[in-house]
Coordinates of C-alpha atoms and ligand atoms in Angstrom, one line a residue:
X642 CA -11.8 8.2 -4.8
X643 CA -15.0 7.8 -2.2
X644 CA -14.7 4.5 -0.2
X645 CA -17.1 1.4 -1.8
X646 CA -20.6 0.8 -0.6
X647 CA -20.2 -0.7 3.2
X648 CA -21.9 -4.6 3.4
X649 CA -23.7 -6.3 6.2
X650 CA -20.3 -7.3 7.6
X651 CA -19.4 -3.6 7.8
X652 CA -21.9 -2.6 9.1
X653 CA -22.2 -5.1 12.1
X654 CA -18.4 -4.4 12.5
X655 CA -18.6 -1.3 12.9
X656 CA -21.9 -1.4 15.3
X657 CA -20.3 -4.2 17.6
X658 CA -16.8 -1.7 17.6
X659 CA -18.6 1.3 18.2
X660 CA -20.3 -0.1 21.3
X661 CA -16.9 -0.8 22.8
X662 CA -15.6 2.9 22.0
X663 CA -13.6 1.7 19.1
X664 CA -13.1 3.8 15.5
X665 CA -13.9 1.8 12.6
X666 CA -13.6 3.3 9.4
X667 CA -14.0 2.4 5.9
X668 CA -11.1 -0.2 4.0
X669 CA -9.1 1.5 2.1
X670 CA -8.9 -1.2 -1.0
X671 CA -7.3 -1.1 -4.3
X672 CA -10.5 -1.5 -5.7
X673 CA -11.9 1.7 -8.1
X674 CA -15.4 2.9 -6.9
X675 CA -15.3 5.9 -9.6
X676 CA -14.0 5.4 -13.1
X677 CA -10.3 5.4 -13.0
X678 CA -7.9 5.4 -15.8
X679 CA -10.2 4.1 -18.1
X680 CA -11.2 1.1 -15.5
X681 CA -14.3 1.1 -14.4
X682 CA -15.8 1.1 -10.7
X683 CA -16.7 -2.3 -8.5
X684 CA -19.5 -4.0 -10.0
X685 CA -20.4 -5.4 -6.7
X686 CA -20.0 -8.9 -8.2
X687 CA -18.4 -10.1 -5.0
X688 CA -15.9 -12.5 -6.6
X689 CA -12.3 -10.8 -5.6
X690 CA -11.9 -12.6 -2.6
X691 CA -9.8 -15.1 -4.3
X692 CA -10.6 -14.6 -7.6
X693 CA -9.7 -12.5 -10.4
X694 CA -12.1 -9.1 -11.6
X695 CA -13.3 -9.6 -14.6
X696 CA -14.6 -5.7 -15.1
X697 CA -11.4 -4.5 -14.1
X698 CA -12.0 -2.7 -11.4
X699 CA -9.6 -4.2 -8.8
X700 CA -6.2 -2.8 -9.4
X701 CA -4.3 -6.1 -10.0
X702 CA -1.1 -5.5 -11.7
X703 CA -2.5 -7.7 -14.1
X704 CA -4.7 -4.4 -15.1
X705 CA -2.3 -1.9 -14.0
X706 CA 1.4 -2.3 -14.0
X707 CA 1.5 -4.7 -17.0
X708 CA -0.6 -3.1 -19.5
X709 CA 1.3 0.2 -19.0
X710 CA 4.0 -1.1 -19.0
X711 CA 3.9 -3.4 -22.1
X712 CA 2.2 -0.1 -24.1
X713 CA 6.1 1.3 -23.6
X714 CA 6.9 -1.2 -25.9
X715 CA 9.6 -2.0 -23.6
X716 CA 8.5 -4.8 -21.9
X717 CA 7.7 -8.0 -23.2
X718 CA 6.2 -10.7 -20.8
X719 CA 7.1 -14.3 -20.8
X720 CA 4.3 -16.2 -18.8
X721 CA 4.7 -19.2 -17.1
X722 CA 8.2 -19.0 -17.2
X723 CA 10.6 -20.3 -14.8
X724 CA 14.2 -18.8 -13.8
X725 CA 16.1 -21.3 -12.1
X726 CA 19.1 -19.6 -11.6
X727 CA 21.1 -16.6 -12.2
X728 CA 24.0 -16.0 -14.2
X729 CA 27.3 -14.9 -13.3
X730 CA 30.8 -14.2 -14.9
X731 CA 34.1 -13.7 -13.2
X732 CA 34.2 -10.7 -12.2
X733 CA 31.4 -10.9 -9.8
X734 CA 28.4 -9.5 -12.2
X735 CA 25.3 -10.8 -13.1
X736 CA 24.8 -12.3 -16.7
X737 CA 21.2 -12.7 -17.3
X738 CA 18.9 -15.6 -16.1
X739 CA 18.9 -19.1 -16.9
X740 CA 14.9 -20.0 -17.0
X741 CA 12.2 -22.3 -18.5
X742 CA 9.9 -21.3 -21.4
X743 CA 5.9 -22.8 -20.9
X744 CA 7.0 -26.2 -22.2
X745 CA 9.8 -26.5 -20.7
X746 CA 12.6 -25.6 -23.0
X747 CA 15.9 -24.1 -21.3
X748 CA 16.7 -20.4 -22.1
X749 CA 19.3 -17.9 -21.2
X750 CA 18.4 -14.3 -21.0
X751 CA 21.2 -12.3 -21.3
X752 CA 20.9 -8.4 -19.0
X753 CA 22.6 -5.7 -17.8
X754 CA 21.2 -6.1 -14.3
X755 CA 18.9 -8.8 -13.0
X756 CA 15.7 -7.7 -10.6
X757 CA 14.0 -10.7 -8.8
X758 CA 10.6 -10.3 -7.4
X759 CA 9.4 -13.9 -6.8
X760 CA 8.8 -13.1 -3.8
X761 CA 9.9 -14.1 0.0
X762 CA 9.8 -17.9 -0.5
X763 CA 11.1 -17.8 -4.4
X764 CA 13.7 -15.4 -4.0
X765 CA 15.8 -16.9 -1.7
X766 CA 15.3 -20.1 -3.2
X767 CA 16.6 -18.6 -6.4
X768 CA 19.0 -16.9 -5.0
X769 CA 20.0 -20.4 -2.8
X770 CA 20.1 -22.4 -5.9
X771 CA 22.4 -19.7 -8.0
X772 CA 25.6 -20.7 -5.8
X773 CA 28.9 -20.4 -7.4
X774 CA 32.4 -20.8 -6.5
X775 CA 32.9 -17.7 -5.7
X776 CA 29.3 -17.3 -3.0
X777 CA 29.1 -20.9 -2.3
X778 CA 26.7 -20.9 0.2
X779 CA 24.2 -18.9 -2.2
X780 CA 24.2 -15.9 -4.0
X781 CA 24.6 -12.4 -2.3
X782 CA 24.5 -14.4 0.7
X783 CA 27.9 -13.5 2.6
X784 CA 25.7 -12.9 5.5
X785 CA 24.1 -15.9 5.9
X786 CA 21.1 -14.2 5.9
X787 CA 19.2 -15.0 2.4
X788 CA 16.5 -17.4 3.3
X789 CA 16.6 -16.4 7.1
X790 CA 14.0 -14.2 9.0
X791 CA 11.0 -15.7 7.7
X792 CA 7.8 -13.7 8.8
X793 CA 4.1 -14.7 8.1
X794 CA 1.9 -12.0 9.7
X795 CA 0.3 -14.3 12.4
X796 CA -3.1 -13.1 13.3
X797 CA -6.5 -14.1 15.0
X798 CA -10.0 -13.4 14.7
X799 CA -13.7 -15.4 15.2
X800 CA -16.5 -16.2 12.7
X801 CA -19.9 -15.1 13.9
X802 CA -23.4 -16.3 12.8
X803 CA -25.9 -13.5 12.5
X804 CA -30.0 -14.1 13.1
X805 CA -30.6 -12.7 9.6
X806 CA -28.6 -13.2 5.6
X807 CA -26.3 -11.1 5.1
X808 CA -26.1 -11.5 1.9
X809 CA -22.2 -11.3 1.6
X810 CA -22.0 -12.3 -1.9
X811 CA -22.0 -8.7 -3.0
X812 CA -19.2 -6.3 -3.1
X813 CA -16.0 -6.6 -2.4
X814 CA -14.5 -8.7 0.6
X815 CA -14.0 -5.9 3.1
X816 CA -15.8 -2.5 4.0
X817 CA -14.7 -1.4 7.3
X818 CA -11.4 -1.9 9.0
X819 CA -9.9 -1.0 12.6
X820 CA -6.8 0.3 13.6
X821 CA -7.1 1.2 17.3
X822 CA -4.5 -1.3 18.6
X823 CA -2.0 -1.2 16.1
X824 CA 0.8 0.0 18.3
X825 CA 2.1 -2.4 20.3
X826 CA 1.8 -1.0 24.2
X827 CA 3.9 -2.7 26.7
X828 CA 0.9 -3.2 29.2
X829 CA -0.6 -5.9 27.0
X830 CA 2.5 -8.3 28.1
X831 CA 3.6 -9.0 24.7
X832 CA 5.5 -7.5 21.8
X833 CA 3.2 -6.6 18.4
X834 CA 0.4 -4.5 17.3
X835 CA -2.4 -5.4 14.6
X836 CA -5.3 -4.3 12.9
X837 CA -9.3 -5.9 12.2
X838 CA -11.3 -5.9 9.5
X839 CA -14.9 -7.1 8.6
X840 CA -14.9 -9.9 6.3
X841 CA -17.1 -12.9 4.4
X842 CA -15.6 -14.8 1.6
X843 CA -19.3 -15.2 0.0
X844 CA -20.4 -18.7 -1.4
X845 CA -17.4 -19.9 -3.5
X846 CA -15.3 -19.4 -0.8
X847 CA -17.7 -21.1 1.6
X848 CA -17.7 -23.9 -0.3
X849 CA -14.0 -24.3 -0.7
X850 CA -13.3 -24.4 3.0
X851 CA -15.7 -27.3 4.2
X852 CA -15.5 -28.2 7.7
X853 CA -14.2 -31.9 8.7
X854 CA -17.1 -34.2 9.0
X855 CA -19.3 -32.0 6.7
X856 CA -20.8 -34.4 3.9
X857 CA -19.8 -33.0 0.8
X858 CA -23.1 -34.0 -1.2
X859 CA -25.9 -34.4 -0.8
X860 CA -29.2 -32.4 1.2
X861 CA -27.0 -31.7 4.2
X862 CA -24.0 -30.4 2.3
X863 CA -27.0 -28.0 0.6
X864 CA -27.6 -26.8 3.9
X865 CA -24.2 -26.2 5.1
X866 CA -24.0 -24.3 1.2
X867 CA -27.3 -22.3 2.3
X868 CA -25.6 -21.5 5.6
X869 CA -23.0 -18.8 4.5
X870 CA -25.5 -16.0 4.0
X871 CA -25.2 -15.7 8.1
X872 CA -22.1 -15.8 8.7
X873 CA -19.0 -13.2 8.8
X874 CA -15.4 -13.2 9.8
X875 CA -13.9 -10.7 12.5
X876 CA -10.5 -10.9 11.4
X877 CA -6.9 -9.9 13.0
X878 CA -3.9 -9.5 11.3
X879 CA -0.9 -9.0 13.5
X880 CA 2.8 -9.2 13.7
X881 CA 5.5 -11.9 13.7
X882 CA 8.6 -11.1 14.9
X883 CA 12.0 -11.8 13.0
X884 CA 13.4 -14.8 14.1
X885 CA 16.7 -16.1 12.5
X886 CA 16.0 -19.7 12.5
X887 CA 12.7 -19.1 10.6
X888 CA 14.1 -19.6 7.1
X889 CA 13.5 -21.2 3.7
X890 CA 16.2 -23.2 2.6
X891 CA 17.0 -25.7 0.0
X892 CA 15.9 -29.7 0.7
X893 CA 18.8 -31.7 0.2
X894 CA 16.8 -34.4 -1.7
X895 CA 13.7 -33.3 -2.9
X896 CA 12.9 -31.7 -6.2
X897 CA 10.4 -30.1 -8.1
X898 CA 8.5 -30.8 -11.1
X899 CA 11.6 -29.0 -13.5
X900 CA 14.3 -31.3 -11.4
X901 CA 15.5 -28.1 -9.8
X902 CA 15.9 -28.5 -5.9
X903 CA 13.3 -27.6 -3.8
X904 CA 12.5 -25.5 -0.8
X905 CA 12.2 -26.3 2.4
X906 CA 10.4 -24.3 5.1
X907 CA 11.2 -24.1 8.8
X908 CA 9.2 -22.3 11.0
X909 CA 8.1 -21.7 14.7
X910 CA 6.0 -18.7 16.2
X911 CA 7.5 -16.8 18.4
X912 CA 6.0 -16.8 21.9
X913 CA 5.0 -13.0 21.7
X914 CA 3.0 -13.9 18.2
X915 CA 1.1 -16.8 19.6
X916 CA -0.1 -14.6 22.7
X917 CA -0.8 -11.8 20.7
X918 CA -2.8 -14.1 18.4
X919 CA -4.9 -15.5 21.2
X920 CA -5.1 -11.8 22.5
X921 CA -6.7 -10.9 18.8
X922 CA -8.8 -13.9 19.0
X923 CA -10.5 -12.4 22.4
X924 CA -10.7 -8.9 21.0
X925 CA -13.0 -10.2 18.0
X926 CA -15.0 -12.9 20.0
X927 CA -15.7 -9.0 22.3
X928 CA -16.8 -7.4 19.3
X929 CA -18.9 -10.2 17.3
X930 CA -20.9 -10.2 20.7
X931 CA -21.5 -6.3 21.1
X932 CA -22.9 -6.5 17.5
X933 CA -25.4 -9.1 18.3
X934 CA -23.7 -12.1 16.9
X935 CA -26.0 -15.4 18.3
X936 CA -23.2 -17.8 17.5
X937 CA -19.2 -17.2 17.7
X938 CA -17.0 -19.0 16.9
X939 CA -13.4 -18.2 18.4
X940 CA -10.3 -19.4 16.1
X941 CA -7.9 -21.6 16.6
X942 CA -4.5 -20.3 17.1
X943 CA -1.7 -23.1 16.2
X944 CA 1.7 -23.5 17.3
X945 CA 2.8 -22.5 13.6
X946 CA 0.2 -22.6 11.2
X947 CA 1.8 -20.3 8.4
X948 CA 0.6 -18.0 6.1
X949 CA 0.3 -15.9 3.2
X950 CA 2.2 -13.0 3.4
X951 CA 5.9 -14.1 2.9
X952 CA 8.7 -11.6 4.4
X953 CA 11.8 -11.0 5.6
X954 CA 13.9 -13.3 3.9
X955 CA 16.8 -11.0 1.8
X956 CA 16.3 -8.3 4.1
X957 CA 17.6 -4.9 4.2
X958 CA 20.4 -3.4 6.0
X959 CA 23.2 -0.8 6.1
X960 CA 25.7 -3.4 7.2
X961 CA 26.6 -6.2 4.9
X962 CA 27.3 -8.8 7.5
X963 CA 23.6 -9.1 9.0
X964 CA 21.6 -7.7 5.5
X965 CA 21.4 -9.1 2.1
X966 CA 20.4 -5.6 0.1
X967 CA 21.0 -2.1 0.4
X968 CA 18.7 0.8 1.1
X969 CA 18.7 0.9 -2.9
X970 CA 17.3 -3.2 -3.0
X971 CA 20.7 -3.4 -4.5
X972 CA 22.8 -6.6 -3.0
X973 CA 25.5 -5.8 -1.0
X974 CA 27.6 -8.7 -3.0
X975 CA 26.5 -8.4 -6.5
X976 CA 26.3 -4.8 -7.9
X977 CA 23.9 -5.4 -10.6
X978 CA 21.3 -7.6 -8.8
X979 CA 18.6 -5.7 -7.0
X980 CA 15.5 -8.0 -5.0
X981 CA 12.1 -6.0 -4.4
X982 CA 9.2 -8.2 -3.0
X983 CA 8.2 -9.3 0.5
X984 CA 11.4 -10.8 0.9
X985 CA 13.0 -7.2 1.8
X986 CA 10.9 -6.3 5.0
X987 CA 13.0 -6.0 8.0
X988 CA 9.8 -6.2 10.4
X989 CA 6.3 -7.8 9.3
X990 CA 4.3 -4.6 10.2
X991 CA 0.9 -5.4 11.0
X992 CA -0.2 -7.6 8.6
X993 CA -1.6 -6.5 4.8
X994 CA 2.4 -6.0 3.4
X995 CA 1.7 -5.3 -0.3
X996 CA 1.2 -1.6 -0.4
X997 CA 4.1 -1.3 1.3
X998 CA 5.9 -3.7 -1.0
X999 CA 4.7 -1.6 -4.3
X1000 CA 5.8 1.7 -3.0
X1001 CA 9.1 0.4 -2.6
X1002 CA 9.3 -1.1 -5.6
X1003 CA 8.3 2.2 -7.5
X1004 CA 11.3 3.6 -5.6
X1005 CA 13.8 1.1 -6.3
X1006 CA 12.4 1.4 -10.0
X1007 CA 13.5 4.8 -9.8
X1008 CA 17.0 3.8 -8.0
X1009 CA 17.8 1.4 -10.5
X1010 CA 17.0 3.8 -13.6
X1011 CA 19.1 6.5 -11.7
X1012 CA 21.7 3.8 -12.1
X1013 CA 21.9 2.8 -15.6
X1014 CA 21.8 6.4 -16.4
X1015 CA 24.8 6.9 -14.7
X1016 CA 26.2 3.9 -16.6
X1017 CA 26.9 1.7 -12.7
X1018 CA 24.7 -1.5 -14.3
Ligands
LIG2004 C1 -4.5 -15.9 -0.3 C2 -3.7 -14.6 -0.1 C3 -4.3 -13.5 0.4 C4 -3.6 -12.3 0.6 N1 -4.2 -11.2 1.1 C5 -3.6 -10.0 1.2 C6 -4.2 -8.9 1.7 O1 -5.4 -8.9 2.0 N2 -3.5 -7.7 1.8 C7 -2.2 -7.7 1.5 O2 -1.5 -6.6 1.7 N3 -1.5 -8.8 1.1 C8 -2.2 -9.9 0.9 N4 -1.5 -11.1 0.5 C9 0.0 -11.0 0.2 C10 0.2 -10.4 -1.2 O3 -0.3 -11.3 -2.2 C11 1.8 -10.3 -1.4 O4 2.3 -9.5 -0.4 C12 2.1 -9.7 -2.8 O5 1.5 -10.4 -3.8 C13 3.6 -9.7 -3.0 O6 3.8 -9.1 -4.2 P1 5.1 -9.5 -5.1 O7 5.0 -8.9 -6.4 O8 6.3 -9.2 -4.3 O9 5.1 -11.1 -5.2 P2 4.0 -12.0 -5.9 O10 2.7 -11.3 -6.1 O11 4.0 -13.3 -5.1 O12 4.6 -12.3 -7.3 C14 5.8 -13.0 -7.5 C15 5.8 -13.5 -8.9 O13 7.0 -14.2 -9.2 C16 6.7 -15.3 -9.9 N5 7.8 -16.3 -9.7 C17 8.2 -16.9 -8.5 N6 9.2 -17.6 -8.7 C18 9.6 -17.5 -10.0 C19 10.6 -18.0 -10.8 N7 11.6 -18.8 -10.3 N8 10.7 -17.7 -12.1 C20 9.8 -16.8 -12.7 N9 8.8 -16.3 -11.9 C21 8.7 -16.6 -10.7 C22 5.4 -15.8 -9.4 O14 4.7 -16.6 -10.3 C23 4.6 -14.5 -9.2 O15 4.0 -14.1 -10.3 C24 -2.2 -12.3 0.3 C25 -1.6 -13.4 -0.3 C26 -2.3 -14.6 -0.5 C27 -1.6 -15.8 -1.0
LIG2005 S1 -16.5 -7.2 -6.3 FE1 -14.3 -7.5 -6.7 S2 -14.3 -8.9 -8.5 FE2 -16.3 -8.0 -8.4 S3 -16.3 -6.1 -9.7 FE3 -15.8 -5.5 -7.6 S4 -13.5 -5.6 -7.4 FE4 -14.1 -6.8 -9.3

């Protein structure tokens, strides 16, 4: 389908870019902009950034996956759920899972093969908490590596004030993108790669990120309100390198709201991210200026701030002793458990995982159906 409408931000993006001899283009986004299997095209509302779409039109599996696969009549969805661990017999196989309903009543759901896609923090913290007698350092985890690896996708950018609105709160976040230093190149004196794209929350988000020492009432918290319309977001999104001490792992003493241990994050940049994060932060101060911005505003780039994007934790790997899955998101211990989220990445690409993630979870789909057919789970 044609790419959606390009906004202010785009469009100063792409001026400031093209001045420096750079090739914007426009976002690809899981967002329809034609009618699309019965879903209608962006209504321009402006509220995905964050937010849910109430028209349908951005592909959430919320309106894709799930009502396709619930009109199969084979799948039944239990929301607000909780597995806390998995089940296991003797022989080494995966039972079912052991979960929470809504109101917190215990369950066990029996299966012939367990797939867990909570995620990169989740997953190993399910698969952490599982332990038996037989893995007791974790299940599937021989390796040592389940919960190891953790990658963020650190990146850099700058906010820019424009002289005139720019009246962000229409359309969707992003309309033009940049991909010109993507590859990493040796002469840059650090490892890692990343892309840019144009970007401005629009008013709700404005207002949920108010600067410290910003009243938050009153005439000047109007003002700072009023004060979005000028402003947009050069934004970087970069690499983090896989570093084996950057892991989740389970808190010895601390639990979570259904008394099931919780998970404890450890996590330092690597020196290469930070550097390429200040080197991102430089690039977008460069092209905010060649598109006229008259205020920039450079970002901060932290030791180890985190992030969003949660990978590498059960990654995957031909050789059991340094890889929790297979090339098939089977586990190399258990035969009938299979993991498929951002917890499989070997490498954090350059930031933006989760088409990546979808297309191989379509394949392991197809993997794990090839599978049961041939009677293995
Ligand atoms: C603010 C934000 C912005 C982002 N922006 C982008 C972007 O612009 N581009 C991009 O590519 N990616 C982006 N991401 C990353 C993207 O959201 C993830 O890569 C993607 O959602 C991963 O998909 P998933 O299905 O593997 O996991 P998730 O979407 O995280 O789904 C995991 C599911 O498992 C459930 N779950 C977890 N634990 C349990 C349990 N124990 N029992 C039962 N259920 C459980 C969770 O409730 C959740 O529904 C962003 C993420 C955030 C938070
Ligand atoms: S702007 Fe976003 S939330 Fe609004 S209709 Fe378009 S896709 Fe949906």
């Amino acid at each position: 389908m044609p790419p959606l409408p390009v906004k202010s931000s785009g469009v100063l993006f792409e001026r400031g870019a093209r001045k420096l001899g750079l090739h914007p283009y426009p976002a690809p986004m899981a967002i329809n902009s034609i009618v699309y299997k019965d879903r209608p095209p962006c209504a321009q509302c402006g509220l995905c950034g964050g937010f849910g779409c109430e028209v349908m039109a951005k592909s959430s599996s919320v309106w894709t996956m799930i009502p396709e696969a619930e009109a199969t009549g084979k799948c039944e969805v239990r929301s607000e759920s909780y597995v806390f661990r998995i089940g296991m017999n003797a022989a080494g196989r995966a039972t079912g899972v052991h979960y929470f309903d809504k109101n917190k009543v215990e369950h066990f759901q029996p299966a012939r093969a367990v797939v867990v896609c909570a995620n990169g923090s989740e997953t190993p913290k399910l698969l952490l908490n599982s332990e038996t007698n037989a893995f007791p350092q974790g299940l599937a985890n021989s390796s040592g590596a389940v919960g190891r690896y953790l990658m963020f996708n650190k990146g850099g950018g700058a906010a820019a004030r424009f002289e005139h609105p720019l009246n962000e709160y229409k359309g969707a976040n992003v309309t033009r993108v940049l991909h010109d230093w993507y590859e990493s190149d040796p002469k840059r004196g650090f490892y890692g790669g990343g892309g840019f794209d144009a970007r401005s929350g629009g008013p709700l988000t404005w207002g949920q990120s108010v600067p410290e020492g910003t009243p938050t009432w009153g005439p000047e918290f109007k003002e700072y309100l009023g004060s979005y319309t000028y402003w947009m977001t050069c934004s970087g999104h970069g690499t983090s390198l896989a570093v084996e001490s950057n892991r989740i792992d389970i808190d010895p003493e601390l639990k979570d709201a259904w008394g099931v241990p919780a998970m404890r994050v450890t996590h330092k940049d690597h020196p290469d991210d930070v550097k390429h994060a200040n080197w991102l932060v430089q690039r977008a101060v460069e092209i905010m200026d060649a598109a006229g911005a008259k205020q920039i505003d450079p970002g901060e780039v932290g030791p180890s701030s985190g992030g969003v994007h949660l990978l590498g934790t059960c990654r995957m790997g031909n050789d059991p002793s340094t890889s929790v899955i297979d090339k098939y998101h089977r586990t190399h211990d258990v035969k009938n458990l299979f993991l498929c989220d951002g917890s499989s990445m070997v490498t954090s690409g350059r930031g933006q995982p989760t088409e990546t993630i979808e297309a191989l979870a379509f394949r392991a789909g197809d993997f794990i159906s090839r599978f049961a057919r041939a009677g293995e789970i």
